[in-house]
Short mmCIF file of C-alpha atoms in Angstrom, two decimals:
data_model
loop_
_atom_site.label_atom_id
_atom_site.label_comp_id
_atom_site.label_asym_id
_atom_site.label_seq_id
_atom_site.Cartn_x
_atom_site.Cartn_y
_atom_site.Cartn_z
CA UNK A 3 0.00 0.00 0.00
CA UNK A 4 1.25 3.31 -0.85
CA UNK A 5 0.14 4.96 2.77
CA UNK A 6 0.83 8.60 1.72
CA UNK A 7 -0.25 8.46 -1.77
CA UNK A 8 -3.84 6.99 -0.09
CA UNK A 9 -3.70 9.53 2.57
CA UNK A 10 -3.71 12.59 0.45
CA UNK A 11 -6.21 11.42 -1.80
CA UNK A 12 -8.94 10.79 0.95
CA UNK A 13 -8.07 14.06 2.11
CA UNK A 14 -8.40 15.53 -1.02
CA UNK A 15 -11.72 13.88 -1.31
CA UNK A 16 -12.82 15.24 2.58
CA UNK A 17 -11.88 18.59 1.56
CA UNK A 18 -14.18 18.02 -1.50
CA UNK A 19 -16.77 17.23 0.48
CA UNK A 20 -16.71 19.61 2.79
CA UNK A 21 -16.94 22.82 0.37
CA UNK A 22 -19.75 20.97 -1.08
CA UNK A 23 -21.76 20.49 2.00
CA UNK A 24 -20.80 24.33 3.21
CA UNK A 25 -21.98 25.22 -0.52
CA UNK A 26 -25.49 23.33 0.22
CA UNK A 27 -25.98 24.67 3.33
CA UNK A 28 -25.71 28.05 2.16
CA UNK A 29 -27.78 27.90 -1.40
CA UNK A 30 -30.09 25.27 -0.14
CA UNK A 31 -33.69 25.26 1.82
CA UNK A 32 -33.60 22.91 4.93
CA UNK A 33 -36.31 20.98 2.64
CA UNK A 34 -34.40 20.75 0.25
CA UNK A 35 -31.26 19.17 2.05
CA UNK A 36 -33.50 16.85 4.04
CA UNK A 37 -35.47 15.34 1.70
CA UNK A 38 -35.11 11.57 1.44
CA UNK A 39 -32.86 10.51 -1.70
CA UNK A 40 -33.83 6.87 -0.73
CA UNK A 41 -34.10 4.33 1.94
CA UNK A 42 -30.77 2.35 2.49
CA UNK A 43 -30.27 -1.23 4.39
CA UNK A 44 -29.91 0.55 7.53
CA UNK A 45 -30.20 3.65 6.97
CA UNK A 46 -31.44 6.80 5.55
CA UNK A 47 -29.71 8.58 2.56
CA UNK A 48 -30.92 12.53 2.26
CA UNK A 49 -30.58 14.76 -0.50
CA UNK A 50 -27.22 15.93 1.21
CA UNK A 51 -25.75 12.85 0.97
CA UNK A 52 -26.79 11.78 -2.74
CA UNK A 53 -25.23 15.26 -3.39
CA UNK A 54 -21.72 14.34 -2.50
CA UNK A 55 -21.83 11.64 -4.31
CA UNK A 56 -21.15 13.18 -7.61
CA UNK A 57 -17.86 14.72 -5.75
CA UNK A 58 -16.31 11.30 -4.61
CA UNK A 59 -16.70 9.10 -7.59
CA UNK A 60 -14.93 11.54 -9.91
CA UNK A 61 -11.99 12.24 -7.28
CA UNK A 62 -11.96 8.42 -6.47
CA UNK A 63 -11.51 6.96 -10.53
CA UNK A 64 -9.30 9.52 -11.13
CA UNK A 65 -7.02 8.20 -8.89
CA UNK A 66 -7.62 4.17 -8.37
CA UNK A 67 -5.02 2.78 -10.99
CA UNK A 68 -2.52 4.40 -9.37
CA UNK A 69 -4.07 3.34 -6.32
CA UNK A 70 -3.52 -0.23 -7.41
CA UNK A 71 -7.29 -0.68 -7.81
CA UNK A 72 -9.99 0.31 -4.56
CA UNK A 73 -12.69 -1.76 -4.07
CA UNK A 74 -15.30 1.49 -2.33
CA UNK A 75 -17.78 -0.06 0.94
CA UNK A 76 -20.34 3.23 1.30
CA UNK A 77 -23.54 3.12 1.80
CA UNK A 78 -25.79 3.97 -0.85
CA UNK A 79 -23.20 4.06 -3.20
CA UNK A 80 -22.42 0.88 -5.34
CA UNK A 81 -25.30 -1.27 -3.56
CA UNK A 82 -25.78 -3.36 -6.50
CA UNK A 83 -22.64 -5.31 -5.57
CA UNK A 84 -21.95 -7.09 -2.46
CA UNK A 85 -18.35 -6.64 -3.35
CA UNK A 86 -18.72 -3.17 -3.30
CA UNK A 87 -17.86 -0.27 -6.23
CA UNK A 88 -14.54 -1.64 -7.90
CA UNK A 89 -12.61 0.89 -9.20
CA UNK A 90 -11.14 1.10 -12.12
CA UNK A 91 -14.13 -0.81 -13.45
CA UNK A 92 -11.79 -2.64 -16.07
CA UNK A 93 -10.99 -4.61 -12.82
CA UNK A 94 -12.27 -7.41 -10.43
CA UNK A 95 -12.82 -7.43 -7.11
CA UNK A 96 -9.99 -9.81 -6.61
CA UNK A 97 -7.28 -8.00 -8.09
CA UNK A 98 -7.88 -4.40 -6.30
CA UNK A 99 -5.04 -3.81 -3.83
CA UNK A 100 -6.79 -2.00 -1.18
CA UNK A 101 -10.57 -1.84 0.17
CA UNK A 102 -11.82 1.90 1.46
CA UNK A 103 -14.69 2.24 3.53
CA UNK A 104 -16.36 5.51 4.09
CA UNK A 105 -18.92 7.54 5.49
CA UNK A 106 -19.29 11.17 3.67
CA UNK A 107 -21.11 12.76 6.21
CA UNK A 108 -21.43 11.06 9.29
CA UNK A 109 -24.28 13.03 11.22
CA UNK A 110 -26.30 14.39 8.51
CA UNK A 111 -28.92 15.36 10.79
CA UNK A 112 -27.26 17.31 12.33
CA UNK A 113 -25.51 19.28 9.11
CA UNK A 114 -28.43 19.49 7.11
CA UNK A 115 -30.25 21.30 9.89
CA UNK A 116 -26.99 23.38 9.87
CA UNK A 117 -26.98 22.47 13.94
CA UNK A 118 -23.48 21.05 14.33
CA UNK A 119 -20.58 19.79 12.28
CA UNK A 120 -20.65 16.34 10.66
CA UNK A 121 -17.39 14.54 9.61
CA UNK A 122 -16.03 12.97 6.06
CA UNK A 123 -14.84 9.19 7.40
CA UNK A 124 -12.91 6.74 5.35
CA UNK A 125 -10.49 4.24 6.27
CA UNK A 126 -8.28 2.15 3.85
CA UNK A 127 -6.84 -1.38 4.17
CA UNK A 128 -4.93 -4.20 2.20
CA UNK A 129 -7.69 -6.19 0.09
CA UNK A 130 -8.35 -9.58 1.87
CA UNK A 131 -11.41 -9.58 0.23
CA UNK A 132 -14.64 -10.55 2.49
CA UNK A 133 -12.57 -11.34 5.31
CA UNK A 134 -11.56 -7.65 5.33
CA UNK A 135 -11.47 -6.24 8.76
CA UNK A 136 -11.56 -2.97 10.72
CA UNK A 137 -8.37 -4.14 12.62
CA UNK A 138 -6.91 -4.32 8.64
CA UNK A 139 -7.74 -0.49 8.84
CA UNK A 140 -3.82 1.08 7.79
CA UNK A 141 -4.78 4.86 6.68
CA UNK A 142 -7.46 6.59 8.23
CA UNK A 143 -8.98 10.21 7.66
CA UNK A 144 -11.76 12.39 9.59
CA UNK A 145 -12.54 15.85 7.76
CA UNK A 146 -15.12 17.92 9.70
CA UNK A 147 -17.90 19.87 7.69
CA UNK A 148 -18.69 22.68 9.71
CA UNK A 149 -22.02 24.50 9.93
CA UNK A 150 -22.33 27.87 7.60
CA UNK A 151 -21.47 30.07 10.65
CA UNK A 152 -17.94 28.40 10.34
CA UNK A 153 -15.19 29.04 7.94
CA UNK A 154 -12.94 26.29 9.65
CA UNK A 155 -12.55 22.84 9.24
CA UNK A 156 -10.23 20.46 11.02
CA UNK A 157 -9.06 17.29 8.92
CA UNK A 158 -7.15 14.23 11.33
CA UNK A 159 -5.61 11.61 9.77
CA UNK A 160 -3.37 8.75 11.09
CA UNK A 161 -1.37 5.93 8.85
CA UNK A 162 -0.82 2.60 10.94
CA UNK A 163 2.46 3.09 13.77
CA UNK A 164 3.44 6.84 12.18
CA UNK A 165 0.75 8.78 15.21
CA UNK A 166 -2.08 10.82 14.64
CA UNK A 167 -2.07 14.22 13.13
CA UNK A 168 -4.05 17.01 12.47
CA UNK A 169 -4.14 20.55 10.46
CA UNK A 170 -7.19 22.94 10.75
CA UNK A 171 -7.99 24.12 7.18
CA UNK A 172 -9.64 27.97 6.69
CA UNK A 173 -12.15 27.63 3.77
CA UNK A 174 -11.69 31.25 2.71
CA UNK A 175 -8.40 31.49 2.70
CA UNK A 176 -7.42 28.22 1.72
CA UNK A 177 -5.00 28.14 4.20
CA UNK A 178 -3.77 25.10 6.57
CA UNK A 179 -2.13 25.24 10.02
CA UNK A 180 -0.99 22.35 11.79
CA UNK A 181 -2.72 21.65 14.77
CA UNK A 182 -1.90 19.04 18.03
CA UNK A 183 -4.34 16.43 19.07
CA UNK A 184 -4.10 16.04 22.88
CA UNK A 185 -7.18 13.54 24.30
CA UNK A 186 -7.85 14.40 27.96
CA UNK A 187 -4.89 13.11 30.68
CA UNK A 188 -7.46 13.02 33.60
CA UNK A 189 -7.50 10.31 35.89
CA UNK A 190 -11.24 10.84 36.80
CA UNK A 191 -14.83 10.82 34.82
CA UNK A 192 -15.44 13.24 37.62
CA UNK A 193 -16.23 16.67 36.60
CA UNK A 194 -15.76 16.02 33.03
CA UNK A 195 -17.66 15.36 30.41
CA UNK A 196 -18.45 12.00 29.27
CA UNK A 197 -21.59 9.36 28.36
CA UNK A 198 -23.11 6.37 27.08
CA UNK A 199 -24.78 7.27 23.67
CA UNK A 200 -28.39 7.80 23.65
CA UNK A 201 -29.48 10.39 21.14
CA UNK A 202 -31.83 7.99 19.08
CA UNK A 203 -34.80 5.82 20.51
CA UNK A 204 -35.73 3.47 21.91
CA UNK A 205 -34.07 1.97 24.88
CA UNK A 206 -32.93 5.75 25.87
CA UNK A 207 -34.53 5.11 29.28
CA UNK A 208 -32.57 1.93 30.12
CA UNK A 209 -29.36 3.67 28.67
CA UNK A 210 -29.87 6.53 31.24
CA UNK A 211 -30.51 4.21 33.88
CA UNK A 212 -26.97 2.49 33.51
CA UNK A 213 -25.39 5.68 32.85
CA UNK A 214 -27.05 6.93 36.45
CA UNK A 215 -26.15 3.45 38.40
CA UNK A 216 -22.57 4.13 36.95
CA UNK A 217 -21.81 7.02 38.25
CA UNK A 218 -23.86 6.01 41.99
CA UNK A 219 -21.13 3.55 42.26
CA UNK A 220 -18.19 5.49 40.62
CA UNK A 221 -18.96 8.77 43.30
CA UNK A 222 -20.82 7.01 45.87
CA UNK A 223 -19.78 10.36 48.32
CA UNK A 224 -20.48 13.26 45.45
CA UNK A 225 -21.48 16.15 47.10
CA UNK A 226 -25.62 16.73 47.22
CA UNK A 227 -26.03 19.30 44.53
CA UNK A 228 -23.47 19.39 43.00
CA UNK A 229 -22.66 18.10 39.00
CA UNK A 230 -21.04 14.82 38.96
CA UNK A 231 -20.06 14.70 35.18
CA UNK A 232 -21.60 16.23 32.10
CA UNK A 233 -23.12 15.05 28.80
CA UNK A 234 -22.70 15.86 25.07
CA UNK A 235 -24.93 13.33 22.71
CA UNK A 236 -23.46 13.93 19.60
CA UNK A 237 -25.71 12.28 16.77
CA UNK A 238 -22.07 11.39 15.25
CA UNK A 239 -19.67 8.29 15.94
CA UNK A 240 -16.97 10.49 13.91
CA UNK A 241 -17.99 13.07 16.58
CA UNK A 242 -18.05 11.57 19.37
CA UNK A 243 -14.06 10.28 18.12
CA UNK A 244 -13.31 13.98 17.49
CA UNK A 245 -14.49 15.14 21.24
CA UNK A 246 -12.42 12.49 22.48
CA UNK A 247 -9.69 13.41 19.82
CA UNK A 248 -9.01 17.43 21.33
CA UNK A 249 -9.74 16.76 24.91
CA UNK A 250 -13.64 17.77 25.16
CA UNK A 251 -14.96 14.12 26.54
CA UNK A 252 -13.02 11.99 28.49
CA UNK A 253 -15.47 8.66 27.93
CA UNK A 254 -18.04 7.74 24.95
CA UNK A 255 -19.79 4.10 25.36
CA UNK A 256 -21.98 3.35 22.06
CA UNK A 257 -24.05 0.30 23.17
CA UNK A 258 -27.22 0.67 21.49
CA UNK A 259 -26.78 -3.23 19.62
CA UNK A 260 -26.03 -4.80 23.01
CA UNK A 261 -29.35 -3.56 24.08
CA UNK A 262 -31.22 -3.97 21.47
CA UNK A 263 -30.04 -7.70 20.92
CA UNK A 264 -32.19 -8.53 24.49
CA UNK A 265 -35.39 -5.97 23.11
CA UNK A 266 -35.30 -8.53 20.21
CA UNK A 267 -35.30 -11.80 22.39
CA UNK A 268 -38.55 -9.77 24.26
CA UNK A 269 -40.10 -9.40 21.07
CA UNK A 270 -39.73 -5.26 21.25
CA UNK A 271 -39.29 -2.97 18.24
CA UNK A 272 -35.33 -1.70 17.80
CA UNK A 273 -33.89 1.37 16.24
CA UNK A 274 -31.13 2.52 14.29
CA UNK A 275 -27.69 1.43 15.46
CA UNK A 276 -23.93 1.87 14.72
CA UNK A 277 -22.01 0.22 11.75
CA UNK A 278 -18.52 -0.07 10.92
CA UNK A 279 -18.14 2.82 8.47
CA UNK A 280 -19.62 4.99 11.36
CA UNK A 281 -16.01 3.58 13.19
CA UNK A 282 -13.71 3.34 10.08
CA UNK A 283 -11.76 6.29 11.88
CA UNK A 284 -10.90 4.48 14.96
CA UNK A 285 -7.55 4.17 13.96
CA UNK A 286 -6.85 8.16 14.29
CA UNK A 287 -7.49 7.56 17.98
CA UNK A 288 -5.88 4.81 18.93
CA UNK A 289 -2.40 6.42 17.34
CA UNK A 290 -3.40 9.06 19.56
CA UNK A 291 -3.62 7.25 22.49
CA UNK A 292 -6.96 6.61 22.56
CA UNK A 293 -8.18 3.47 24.08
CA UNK A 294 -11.01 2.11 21.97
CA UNK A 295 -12.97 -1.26 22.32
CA UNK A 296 -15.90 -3.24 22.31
CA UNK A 297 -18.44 -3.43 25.46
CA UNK A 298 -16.28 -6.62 26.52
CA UNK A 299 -13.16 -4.98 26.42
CA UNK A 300 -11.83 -6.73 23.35
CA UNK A 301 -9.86 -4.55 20.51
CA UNK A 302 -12.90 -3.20 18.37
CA UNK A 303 -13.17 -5.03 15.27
CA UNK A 304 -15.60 -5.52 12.63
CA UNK A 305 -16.39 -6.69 9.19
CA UNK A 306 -15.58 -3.67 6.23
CA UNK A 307 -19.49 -3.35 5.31
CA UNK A 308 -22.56 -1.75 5.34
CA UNK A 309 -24.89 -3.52 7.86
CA UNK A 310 -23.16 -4.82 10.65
CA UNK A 311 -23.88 -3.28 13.55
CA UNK A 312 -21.26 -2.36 16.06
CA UNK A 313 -20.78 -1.18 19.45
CA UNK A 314 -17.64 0.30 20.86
CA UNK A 315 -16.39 2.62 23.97
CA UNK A 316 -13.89 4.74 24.13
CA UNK A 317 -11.33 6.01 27.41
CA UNK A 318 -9.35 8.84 26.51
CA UNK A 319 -6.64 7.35 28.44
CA UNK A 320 -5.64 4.31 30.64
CA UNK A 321 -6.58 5.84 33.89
CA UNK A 322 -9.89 6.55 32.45
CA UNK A 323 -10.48 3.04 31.69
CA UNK A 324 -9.07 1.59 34.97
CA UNK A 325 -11.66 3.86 36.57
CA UNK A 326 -14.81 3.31 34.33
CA UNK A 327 -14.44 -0.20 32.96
CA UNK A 328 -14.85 -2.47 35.73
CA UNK A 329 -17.96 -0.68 36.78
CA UNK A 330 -19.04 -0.74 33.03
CA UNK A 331 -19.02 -4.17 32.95
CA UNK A 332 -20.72 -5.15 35.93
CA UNK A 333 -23.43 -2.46 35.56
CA UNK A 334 -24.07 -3.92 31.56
CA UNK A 335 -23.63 -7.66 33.08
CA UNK A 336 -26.62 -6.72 35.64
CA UNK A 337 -28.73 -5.60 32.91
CA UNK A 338 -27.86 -8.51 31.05
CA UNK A 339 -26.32 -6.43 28.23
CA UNK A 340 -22.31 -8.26 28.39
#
């Protein structure tokens, strides 16, 4: 794999992306960004997201020979291929050198209401074909799409044992400035913020109610009154990664599939959940430090598709998780969630 040569062109394609969404957001109606494109296999593809499309696939082709041949996981794009969009299309799945998943905008609903930034994702990896893993994950990019009230955008990237890295990037002036990525070196959830996603229902009672029993055992002697630890639900995995990323959160624990996996076996009605493109950045965090795994505490891995869903937590550091884990495990075994 030729890690730089696939670095710059997913940034090149994030950047893309992002002057297009900025461009929609300031020339389009909110009606006319969130109107449904179509209905994917699990989940929803808006106007804003068909739009990008037109700004990948160009970018992408241009560049896959030289690439050695990309075999593109996104959803809503390619679809009619369970291998995938092969690129160049004079070639098979088989004999591309590297798979790329990605997520263009990871919290449209947020962007397209122009509420809060959303985030390019893609991650690249040797082709193994099916068997092609987030673990395989060797190049990884994030490129944040601001709102229209912002003229900045931050792009992280991290290639496999090189670090993490980051430049903020002013839309106006075209200008770049390299920028640190320091998570959070607390020791303590307390007084920080930090949660256990819940920004989509259902199940957002019994999410709150581990989240609460948490932190009764964590601070058992908190002072009456006063705020234990604070919350940011972020309708965005590559969000939530980014908080982490600069220092804003200190813990993020996504668990919406172990939950709903025990509404099923009760015969209750589940919502939407995380999938591995939502994660494809992971890699930009752990470089930086970041502790990142599943609900059991196993590396976070998943298949490189579409529909499998995926829950994951992240510590900012190893204090964090010597602090929260243990209690996150025997507060999700009680609720028989682990």
């Amino acid at each position: 794999m030729n890690h730089e040569l696939i670095r710059e062109v997913l940034c090149q394609i994030g950047e893309a992306v992002c002057r297009k969404v900025h461009q929609s957001l300031r020339e389009q109606s909110i009606e006319e960004r969130a109107a449904v494109h179509q209905e994917g296999a699990d989940d929803t593809i808006y106007q804003i997201d068909k739009d990008v499309e037109d700004i990948i696939l160009p970018l992408l082709r241009a560049q896959a020979a030289a690439l050695g041949g990309v075999v593109l996981i996104a959803e809503g794009i390619g679809e009619d291929s369970e291998s995938g969009l092969v690129l160049p299309e004079n070639i098979t799945a088989g004999q591309a050198a590297i798979r790329i998943i990605m997520d263009p905008i990871d919290g449209t609903r947020g962007i397209m209401y122009d509420k809060r930034s959303a985030f390019f994702l893609a991650g690249a990896a040797p082709n193994k074909g099916s068997k092609t893993c987030l673990q395989d994950i060797e190049v990884s990019v994030m490129t944040e799409l601001p709102t229209s009230r912002s003229v900045l955008s931050d792009t992280l990237w991290a290639v496999k044992g090189q670090g993490a890295h980051r430049y903020t990037w002013h839309l106006e002036k075209n200008t770049r400035e390299t920028r640190t990525i320091r998570p959070s070196q607390s020791p303590t959830w307390y007084g920080g913020f930090g949660q256990i996603a819940r920004f989509f229902p259902p199940g957002r009672d019994v999410l709150a109610a581990i989240e609460d029993e948490m932190l009764a055992t964590l601070f058992p002697d908190a002072p009456e009154g006063k705020a234990i630890v604070f919350e940011d639900q972020y309708i965005s995995s590559g969000g939530q990664l980014y908080e982490i990323l600069v220092g804003h959160d200190r813990f993020v624990a996504d668990i919406r599939e172990s939950l709903f996996r025990k509404m099923r076996k009760a015969g209750q009605k589940t919502g939407h959940v995380c999938h591995p493109y939502d994660v494809c950045a992971t890699l930009i965090g752990q470089e930086a430090g970041v502790i990142i795994t599943n609900p059991a505490g196993e590396p976070l891995n998943a298949p490189l598709d579409t529909t499998s869903p995926v829950d994951w937590v992240a510590y900012a550091n190893g204090q964090l998780k010597a602090q929260i884990e243990p209690i996150l495990h025997r507060v999700l075994t009680k609720y028989g969630l682990l």
